[in-house]
């Protein structure tokens, strides 16, 4: 009987071979290189190797499989089921033995390298392959005859049971080694980082470790706590960057550092404190021990990158904008002051250029233009806009100084996207009356429920929509002038000094869009457009196939309105989409997949940096792009691409424009 | 002219070749692999490449050499001589060019791998080859066209000028990088550790870095600050181990840790604080900045090793005495709390077994029995005696529980070897009158000048000499009994309870050697002798060719007296010598030579550990060794080997013994 063999097919991999009866499913899987997890090394403790057997005749595989072709449930599985539960039809691969032909299904949760489910439909999948892995081992006890050091016996066990050779042991692991061995009855779980060093140790079986992906922005710092064994995001949190008190924009902070000795240390302390605070919040929200956090990844713009690392950002404040360091950095999490496991590591994604930072690297990792045939334009708009253009052939990157107008700064009634900020605007081209929506309230201003909404100002996406709608309604000319002649027709257009303004909210607080506001947005959008245009020139393209708008602002603005206003170059409107927090997603990918780190390091080395400040054509493009839209006959061009009305076009065209706007409104509501 | 060639011979290496006229001496040396230093990369700044030219006809080399065969002194050398001085006849190898046949002498201070002069004549030479090396480079400045990160340009310069590829940069080096580059006009010196990572950076040329070798004993902690470029010891200092307040002997400290939660942290804090204090003292004494200390090495017994590293020593308190870790450890110096350069590294020598620590590894490194044909017995006596026996074929190691008697503890009038302690004793075999010498006074008690000496007690070496002399004078029997019958003959022998004592110092304070003191020393020396004997048995030897006595006690005791008393097995007396602080010397070797670290790691792996506690023969040897000397007819045997008198031998023999004793006295005075 023991010499009899059976055909075993594993799904979904399709790997197959004949095995002697009595072979465990785990051993069969391992011999075929089938991805079947087993932290405890096949001792029936961890339950990670659960499998299912497909019943019936498998024509595809040419075998008849049945659960009776597995050995009966024995002591190990009964004990596991009693202690931790085992779903119907599930078996432990380390205990169940082959007794006949089988089709063995490895469910996703039993795979080590499983795919992580992402909410965003369009992006690449994340394959789980974290740099830190857990291994349970049983270590030999020392005797007077064989009293080798504990570290040596641990290493021997790791080599014997897991084939892990030559591991370094962190000092704090040594410090906890003897207690762990003796508390765990010489059975311990270790965390191995990068396959080279033991970074943590626990007595007995330890099954879950966590990581945090940080996105360190100038204004907000966000963190996502992930389960490194499932890839799941367990908690997300954001905090205002406490450096804001030293300047809203990055250059103020750089100036502050230049003018105040010791200020850099203070700014570093503040941002590290913010990460520490977030860590505590995330751990509490996910009901996870901070000591079980073993990994962190960080993205951020170059100045935040430098300040977090304790590097002087002064050089980034003036030409030639030399970074101190651009490569990806592997550090101890303690070096960044993170209150997590002492053996935790941190990975800081690489920077690309003086104004194109690790946040852009994260965006590239998330959007993966380097893997696509199609040429994509990625835009992350903040105080600077980071712009990436290209495909698998070639990638270009630049930064464009848009200024803070898109974030609501330098706008008369501007504010951040906080509750009360006007974020959606529709203007009736006939009556010139607006409808608005504010952050924190689902209702439009002409719907029931809006009455309770508090209106406080207008945020970046609101101003973009307002200007695009004003333009579509004919209030705003292509040169950006508010048409004062309309003051006769509507009370919404009012004189304001020597120019005119549009009254977006007539009740208290009265909110106007002034001529100066329009100029600020014109300057910002011209900078953005010119940067994009420069990259297209450099790439030798007239038109881009696909645009992805990333970041908070990029996710809030409506792509159609962005096109109307000419923020980005022409593109099919349905190919202009929001990418969400791509930088943060990149940090999460780097957290969950070690190969992604090497991938982005490779990619950034090949990125061609375009320095807008020294490109003479940037100024030309900038001047060209001040108009709304930028082309000489913008309405005509837009009407071709976006199917929006030219200024004096008939009702039908106008109606199509309204529908486009309404559709955009629905998408965001 | 430029095509003409000249024969150049370098001494002391003897390497030779023909070079085109105009070649610099440094380039010629490099092309031949001649060891000629040049931290600044041949820029005429560092002056490390100084050479001399031998004048005259060199029959041996077959050339006529003259200083005029070098290019005349030019601008670079004139500037160097003006700024920093250049001795007559010295030239800078990087500036002086070959203009004819030459014999070029590379003086020791211009060699990188020079030999370090050691005071001790007998030991192996230390070849200077520290793990940290300095390199001066000139880094390209960033421009808008080529604004690569500073770290990248630094790496490029190191690869271009020194062939150093793929170096990692410590985070604190990154933090200081931009300031160093800009302060140094883009010329910086970096320290490279292990050829793999940049651990420090300074603007301009930085020429000296330092290291400290620590010997962490249970009672005292010693440190030696060395210049890593010359190997010279610039300062040495010692401090009492502050852990002493938790127990004089190690086992008391282990018990304290076992009984008091948190005590381990406190003990670790104390010993680290002691190392920090020593570091400050050493730096001050050598007038060296602490920030220029880049390396540290540590030896210590297993318990001190564990406590310094923050490892729980509990397991070392009872069988099977399992170490947490035995291999050599490479750490950051900061991990041990050393107040030195943040990039400094620390190397902790490997341990051998639960009772045979990194101090023994240091002793092996210093004494190098593994490189000799001759079989050597190394003994380091403290509370435990560490014993190593063997040669290049085979090494054995054991620890023997001698207890603290050799250190003056458990002796009625015993004390440490501090000023006032009797350390030398001679007893007239006719009159039984003693002569003594105390620590801190050069005069013997029968010489002028002794009157001022303060006598406070007797230290370990004093008690050994006293007992050996009492034995030689016939006061002490071979069973260790003080012969009470002599009380009739001399007032020096007095009754003390039911036994007798010998009055070593009759004036105040009266100092006696009691029967109980003799018993304590008998127990201690029997343990030591039995341990040695056990290793000889295991090796299959009857007699050892050479004995080295290491450590403070081993250096103080007179070898002849040690043999008389039977502390160590028989050996030719002139082959029993003091090794000084061999463990500390081992730490210094590991500090100055990276290869020595790998060497000792290899050696300790091959050492056969003998656990005295489980060897039945240890007890037999112990009982045998209680007698003074241990053999049945000790006087006869000793008379053959040490040429000392048997108990009732005539005046001639006695006179020879006196002469041997006096010779021993001279050696130590």
PDB file of N, CA, C and O in Angstrom, chain A residues 219-250:
ATOM      1  N   UNK A 219       1.163  69.107   4.230  1.00  0.00           N
ATOM      2  CA  UNK A 219       0.023  69.529   5.024  1.00  0.00           C
ATOM      3  C   UNK A 219      -0.467  68.423   5.937  1.00  0.00           C
ATOM      4  O   UNK A 219      -0.726  68.636   7.104  1.00  0.00           O
ATOM      5  N   UNK A 220      -0.617  67.223   5.376  1.00  0.00           N
ATOM      6  CA  UNK A 220      -1.112  66.120   6.184  1.00  0.00           C
ATOM      7  C   UNK A 220      -0.173  64.930   6.080  1.00  0.00           C
ATOM      8  O   UNK A 220       0.498  64.722   5.066  1.00  0.00           O
ATOM      9  N   UNK A 221      -0.150  64.188   7.139  1.00  0.00           N
ATOM     10  CA  UNK A 221       0.618  62.944   7.181  1.00  0.00           C
ATOM     11  C   UNK A 221      -0.397  61.834   7.368  1.00  0.00           C
ATOM     12  O   UNK A 221      -1.228  61.897   8.267  1.00  0.00           O
ATOM     13  N   UNK A 222      -0.353  60.842   6.462  1.00  0.00           N
ATOM     14  CA  UNK A 222      -1.316  59.754   6.536  1.00  0.00           C
ATOM     15  C   UNK A 222      -0.587  58.446   6.766  1.00  0.00           C
ATOM     16  O   UNK A 222       0.571  58.281   6.384  1.00  0.00           O
ATOM     17  N   UNK A 223      -1.261  57.533   7.426  1.00  0.00           N
ATOM     18  CA  UNK A 223      -0.687  56.212   7.658  1.00  0.00           C
ATOM     19  C   UNK A 223      -1.733  55.137   7.454  1.00  0.00           C
ATOM     20  O   UNK A 223      -2.920  55.361   7.706  1.00  0.00           O
ATOM     21  N   UNK A 224      -1.284  53.997   6.930  1.00  0.00           N
ATOM     22  CA  UNK A 224      -2.174  52.857   6.726  1.00  0.00           C
ATOM     23  C   UNK A 224      -1.532  51.650   7.387  1.00  0.00           C
ATOM     24  O   UNK A 224      -0.420  51.275   7.024  1.00  0.00           O
ATOM     25  N   UNK A 225      -2.233  51.089   8.345  1.00  0.00           N
ATOM     26  CA  UNK A 225      -1.696  49.918   9.025  1.00  0.00           C
ATOM     27  C   UNK A 225      -2.207  48.658   8.342  1.00  0.00           C
ATOM     28  O   UNK A 225      -3.422  48.481   8.170  1.00  0.00           O
ATOM     29  N   UNK A 226      -1.297  47.812   7.910  1.00  0.00           N
ATOM     30  CA  UNK A 226      -1.653  46.612   7.147  1.00  0.00           C
ATOM     31  C   UNK A 226      -1.234  45.354   7.892  1.00  0.00           C
ATOM     32  O   UNK A 226      -0.204  45.328   8.570  1.00  0.00           O
ATOM     33  N   UNK A 227      -2.017  44.321   7.723  1.00  0.00           N
ATOM     34  CA  UNK A 227      -1.651  42.995   8.186  1.00  0.00           C
ATOM     35  C   UNK A 227      -0.696  42.411   7.144  1.00  0.00           C
ATOM     36  O   UNK A 227      -1.060  42.235   5.989  1.00  0.00           O
ATOM     37  N   UNK A 228       0.521  42.124   7.552  1.00  0.00           N
ATOM     38  CA  UNK A 228       1.518  41.679   6.574  1.00  0.00           C
ATOM     39  C   UNK A 228       1.283  40.245   6.125  1.00  0.00           C
ATOM     40  O   UNK A 228       1.909  39.788   5.177  1.00  0.00           O
ATOM     41  N   UNK A 229       0.387  39.534   6.817  1.00  0.00           N
ATOM     42  CA  UNK A 229       0.128  38.164   6.370  1.00  0.00           C
ATOM     43  C   UNK A 229      -1.075  38.086   5.435  1.00  0.00           C
ATOM     44  O   UNK A 229      -1.227  37.119   4.716  1.00  0.00           O
ATOM     45  N   UNK A 230      -1.934  39.114   5.457  1.00  0.00           N
ATOM     46  CA  UNK A 230      -3.080  39.108   4.541  1.00  0.00           C
ATOM     47  C   UNK A 230      -3.023  40.269   3.563  1.00  0.00           C
ATOM     48  O   UNK A 230      -3.689  40.241   2.538  1.00  0.00           O
ATOM     49  N   UNK A 231      -2.248  41.292   3.885  1.00  0.00           N
ATOM     50  CA  UNK A 231      -2.181  42.468   3.037  1.00  0.00           C
ATOM     51  C   UNK A 231      -3.296  43.452   3.295  1.00  0.00           C
ATOM     52  O   UNK A 231      -3.299  44.563   2.777  1.00  0.00           O
ATOM     53  N   UNK A 232      -4.237  43.050   4.121  1.00  0.00           N
ATOM     54  CA  UNK A 232      -5.410  43.871   4.427  1.00  0.00           C
ATOM     55  C   UNK A 232      -5.031  45.177   5.137  1.00  0.00           C
ATOM     56  O   UNK A 232      -4.158  45.176   6.007  1.00  0.00           O
ATOM     57  N   UNK A 233      -5.691  46.271   4.765  1.00  0.00           N
ATOM     58  CA  UNK A 233      -5.532  47.524   5.513  1.00  0.00           C
ATOM     59  C   UNK A 233      -6.472  47.469   6.704  1.00  0.00           C
ATOM     60  O   UNK A 233      -7.685  47.387   6.543  1.00  0.00           O
ATOM     61  N   UNK A 234      -5.923  47.500   7.899  1.00  0.00           N
ATOM     62  CA  UNK A 234      -6.748  47.374   9.098  1.00  0.00           C
ATOM     63  C   UNK A 234      -7.169  48.723   9.643  1.00  0.00           C
ATOM     64  O   UNK A 234      -8.181  48.836  10.331  1.00  0.00           O
ATOM     65  N   UNK A 235      -6.371  49.738   9.378  1.00  0.00           N
ATOM     66  CA  UNK A 235      -6.720  51.070   9.871  1.00  0.00           C
ATOM     67  C   UNK A 235      -5.979  52.111   9.041  1.00  0.00           C
ATOM     68  O   UNK A 235      -4.866  51.878   8.588  1.00  0.00           O
ATOM     69  N   UNK A 236      -6.641  53.245   8.836  1.00  0.00           N
ATOM     70  CA  UNK A 236      -6.001  54.378   8.187  1.00  0.00           C
ATOM     71  C   UNK A 236      -6.250  55.603   9.040  1.00  0.00           C
ATOM     72  O   UNK A 236      -7.293  55.703   9.695  1.00  0.00           O
ATOM     73  N   UNK A 237      -5.287  56.485   9.071  1.00  0.00           N
ATOM     74  CA  UNK A 237      -5.461  57.705   9.862  1.00  0.00           C
ATOM     75  C   UNK A 237      -4.620  58.814   9.263  1.00  0.00           C
ATOM     76  O   UNK A 237      -3.646  58.559   8.552  1.00  0.00           O
ATOM     77  N   UNK A 238      -5.039  60.022   9.517  1.00  0.00           N
ATOM     78  CA  UNK A 238      -4.286  61.175   9.043  1.00  0.00           C
ATOM     79  C   UNK A 238      -4.152  62.209  10.138  1.00  0.00           C
ATOM     80  O   UNK A 238      -4.991  62.267  11.048  1.00  0.00           O
ATOM     81  N   UNK A 239      -3.092  62.965  10.079  1.00  0.00           N
ATOM     82  CA  UNK A 239      -2.850  64.031  11.050  1.00  0.00           C
ATOM     83  C   UNK A 239      -2.328  65.229  10.285  1.00  0.00           C
ATOM     84  O   UNK A 239      -1.626  65.072   9.280  1.00  0.00           O
ATOM     85  N   UNK A 240      -2.633  66.418  10.774  1.00  0.00           N
ATOM     86  CA  UNK A 240      -2.007  67.600  10.203  1.00  0.00           C
ATOM     87  C   UNK A 240      -0.509  67.515  10.452  1.00  0.00           C
ATOM     88  O   UNK A 240      -0.080  67.097  11.528  1.00  0.00           O
ATOM     89  N   UNK A 241       0.281  67.896   9.483  1.00  0.00           N
ATOM     90  CA  UNK A 241       1.725  67.955   9.685  1.00  0.00           C
ATOM     91  C   UNK A 241       2.018  69.103  10.665  1.00  0.00           C
ATOM     92  O   UNK A 241       1.728  70.260  10.371  1.00  0.00           O
ATOM     93  N   UNK A 242       2.566  68.783  11.832  1.00  0.00           N
ATOM     94  CA  UNK A 242       2.752  69.835  12.854  1.00  0.00           C
ATOM     95  C   UNK A 242       3.782  70.885  12.446  1.00  0.00           C
ATOM     96  O   UNK A 242       3.892  71.926  13.097  1.00  0.00           O
ATOM     97  N   UNK A 243       4.508  70.641  11.374  1.00  0.00           N
ATOM     98  CA  UNK A 243       5.457  71.650  10.893  1.00  0.00           C
ATOM     99  C   UNK A 243       4.739  72.868  10.333  1.00  0.00           C
ATOM    100  O   UNK A 243       5.371  73.898  10.072  1.00  0.00           O
ATOM    101  N   UNK A 244       3.426  72.732  10.146  1.00  0.00           N
ATOM    102  CA  UNK A 244       2.681  73.817   9.513  1.00  0.00           C
ATOM    103  C   UNK A 244       2.871  75.142  10.254  1.00  0.00           C
ATOM    104  O   UNK A 244       2.883  76.212   9.662  1.00  0.00           O
ATOM    105  N   UNK A 245       3.110  75.043  11.567  1.00  0.00           N
ATOM    106  CA  UNK A 245       3.285  76.284  12.319  1.00  0.00           C
ATOM    107  C   UNK A 245       4.546  77.028  11.878  1.00  0.00           C
ATOM    108  O   UNK A 245       4.718  78.201  12.182  1.00  0.00           O
ATOM    109  N   UNK A 246       5.443  76.319  11.162  1.00  0.00           N
ATOM    110  CA  UNK A 246       6.648  76.988  10.650  1.00  0.00           C
ATOM    111  C   UNK A 246       6.511  77.361   9.174  1.00  0.00           C
ATOM    112  O   UNK A 246       7.493  77.630   8.502  1.00  0.00           O
ATOM    113  N   UNK A 247       5.289  77.351   8.680  1.00  0.00           N
ATOM    114  CA  UNK A 247       5.088  77.745   7.295  1.00  0.00           C
ATOM    115  C   UNK A 247       4.173  76.752   6.617  1.00  0.00           C
ATOM    116  O   UNK A 247       4.363  75.546   6.733  1.00  0.00           O
ATOM    117  N   UNK A 248       3.141  77.290   5.927  1.00  0.00           N
ATOM    118  CA  UNK A 248       2.205  76.408   5.227  1.00  0.00           C
ATOM    119  C   UNK A 248       2.916  75.738   4.068  1.00  0.00           C
ATOM    120  O   UNK A 248       2.748  74.567   3.809  1.00  0.00           O
ATOM    121  N   UNK A 249       3.703  76.536   3.361  1.00  0.00           N
ATOM    122  CA  UNK A 249       4.355  75.936   2.200  1.00  0.00           C
ATOM    123  C   UNK A 249       5.777  75.530   2.562  1.00  0.00           C
ATOM    124  O   UNK A 249       6.368  76.000   3.528  1.00  0.00           O
ATOM    125  N   UNK A 250       6.292  74.612   1.760  1.00  0.00           N
ATOM    126  CA  UNK A 250       7.581  74.001   2.057  1.00  0.00           C
ATOM    127  C   UNK A 250       8.703  75.022   2.061  1.00  0.00           C
ATOM    128  O   UNK A 250       9.612  74.948   2.882  1.00  0.00           O
TER     129      UNK A 250
END
